[in-house]
């Protein structure tokens, strides 16, 4: 099992990188998909609508979310599968916005600790104990 997921911290944002493999969002494999860590987003993961359609994720329903500007929007919620720390976990994916995000539900589900090293520009997610995770091996 990986000891930590590493991301980057820039002057403007913190982000993780992942890649899609067979419809699964794999954080253990560095990839070209950049997901901004948004602590103001209460959901798990959001992806642009066209990406969600492309991945053919199973639709769970519709959820209401309040945006940063106070507006409330109805968005499609889908079943997503994530691999992180050598484990597989199902998390909801919202079809929302132009930029892929990971939010607080993602951090609560996966990380026991989140460290932002602003000097070095490193984001580090330290895993939770294994409870409730299914092995990918």
XYZ file of C-alpha atoms in Angstrom:
137
model
C 0.000 0.000 0.000
C 1.210 3.492 -0.817
C 2.190 5.563 2.197
C 0.758 8.772 0.737
C -0.823 10.270 -2.355
C 1.261 13.192 -3.506
C -0.042 16.245 -5.276
C 1.127 19.755 -5.930
C 0.452 23.097 -4.310
C 0.869 26.195 -6.457
C 0.281 29.799 -5.636
C -3.362 29.461 -6.729
C -4.451 25.895 -6.008
C -3.695 22.415 -4.726
C -4.286 19.439 -6.982
C -3.890 15.700 -7.399
C -3.223 13.863 -10.636
C -4.891 10.632 -11.692
C -5.790 8.697 -14.784
C -8.783 6.750 -15.993
C -8.234 3.051 -16.592
C -11.285 1.106 -17.721
C -13.663 3.702 -16.276
C -11.881 3.707 -12.903
C -10.237 6.852 -11.571
C -6.779 5.688 -10.497
C -4.896 7.965 -8.096
C -2.108 5.408 -7.622
C -1.033 5.949 -11.248
C 0.072 9.438 -12.102
C -1.840 10.609 -15.114
C -2.916 13.553 -17.159
C -6.154 14.285 -15.287
C -5.614 17.133 -12.835
C -8.186 17.383 -10.008
C -8.221 20.519 -7.903
C -8.614 19.953 -4.155
C -11.568 22.164 -3.218
C -12.323 22.196 0.510
C -15.379 24.354 -0.194
C -16.896 21.492 -2.234
C -18.781 19.119 0.067
C -19.050 16.326 -2.522
C -16.502 13.656 -3.419
C -15.599 14.230 -7.074
C -16.912 16.451 -9.835
C -16.136 16.040 -13.502
C -17.301 17.954 -16.572
C -20.537 16.537 -18.008
C -18.910 15.464 -21.286
C -16.290 13.429 -19.380
C -18.988 11.707 -17.298
C -20.859 10.785 -20.520
C -17.642 9.538 -22.113
C -16.983 7.248 -19.126
C -20.563 5.891 -19.208
C -20.895 5.978 -15.422
C -24.080 4.587 -13.837
C -26.495 7.373 -12.925
C -27.592 7.496 -9.280
C -29.992 10.436 -9.573
C -29.981 14.208 -9.184
C -28.593 16.217 -6.270
C -28.847 19.886 -5.311
C -25.642 21.796 -4.612
C -25.021 25.345 -3.530
C -22.262 27.020 -5.518
C -19.729 29.492 -4.143
C -21.829 32.399 -5.436
C -24.870 31.159 -3.467
C -26.766 29.815 -6.485
C -28.332 26.357 -6.127
C -28.007 23.927 -9.038
C -29.392 20.471 -9.767
C -26.655 18.136 -11.028
C -26.482 14.522 -12.124
C -24.902 12.155 -9.613
C -23.127 9.024 -10.865
C -21.410 5.988 -9.361
C -17.654 6.312 -9.610
C -14.897 3.890 -8.708
C -11.616 5.173 -7.315
C -8.330 3.402 -6.720
C -6.097 4.968 -4.094
C -3.533 3.488 -1.710
C -3.901 0.137 -3.527
C -7.589 -0.063 -2.608
C -10.857 0.294 -4.526
C -13.677 2.508 -3.270
C -16.972 3.645 -4.766
C -17.684 7.374 -4.482
C -20.310 9.612 -6.076
C -19.245 11.671 -9.082
C -21.134 14.845 -9.955
C -21.451 16.119 -13.519
C -20.610 19.727 -12.742
C -18.428 22.543 -13.981
C -15.473 22.701 -16.297
C -12.692 21.745 -13.884
C -12.383 18.324 -12.230
C -12.513 18.625 -8.436
C -12.066 16.489 -5.351
C -13.945 17.716 -2.315
C -14.407 17.085 1.364
C -16.295 13.790 0.945
C -13.286 12.460 -1.005
C -10.854 13.644 1.687
C -12.958 12.187 4.521
C -13.280 8.841 2.705
C -9.592 8.435 1.875
C -7.305 10.582 3.961
C -6.583 10.370 7.652
C -4.424 13.478 7.265
C -3.956 16.128 4.616
C -0.678 18.038 4.603
C -0.016 21.174 2.586
C 3.692 21.996 2.378
C 3.530 25.479 0.901
C 7.292 25.976 0.868
C 7.956 22.838 -1.154
C 4.707 22.982 -3.116
C 3.666 19.480 -2.043
C 0.243 18.144 -1.082
C 0.302 14.855 0.821
C -2.729 12.665 1.647
C -1.999 10.108 4.367
C -4.384 7.120 4.219
C -7.040 6.075 6.689
C -6.887 2.569 8.157
C -8.222 -0.110 5.791
C -11.763 -0.439 7.186
C -14.420 -0.700 4.520
C -11.990 -0.847 1.587
C -11.909 -3.587 -1.035
C -8.515 -4.649 -2.278
C -7.728 -4.226 -5.968
C -5.353 -7.161 -5.884
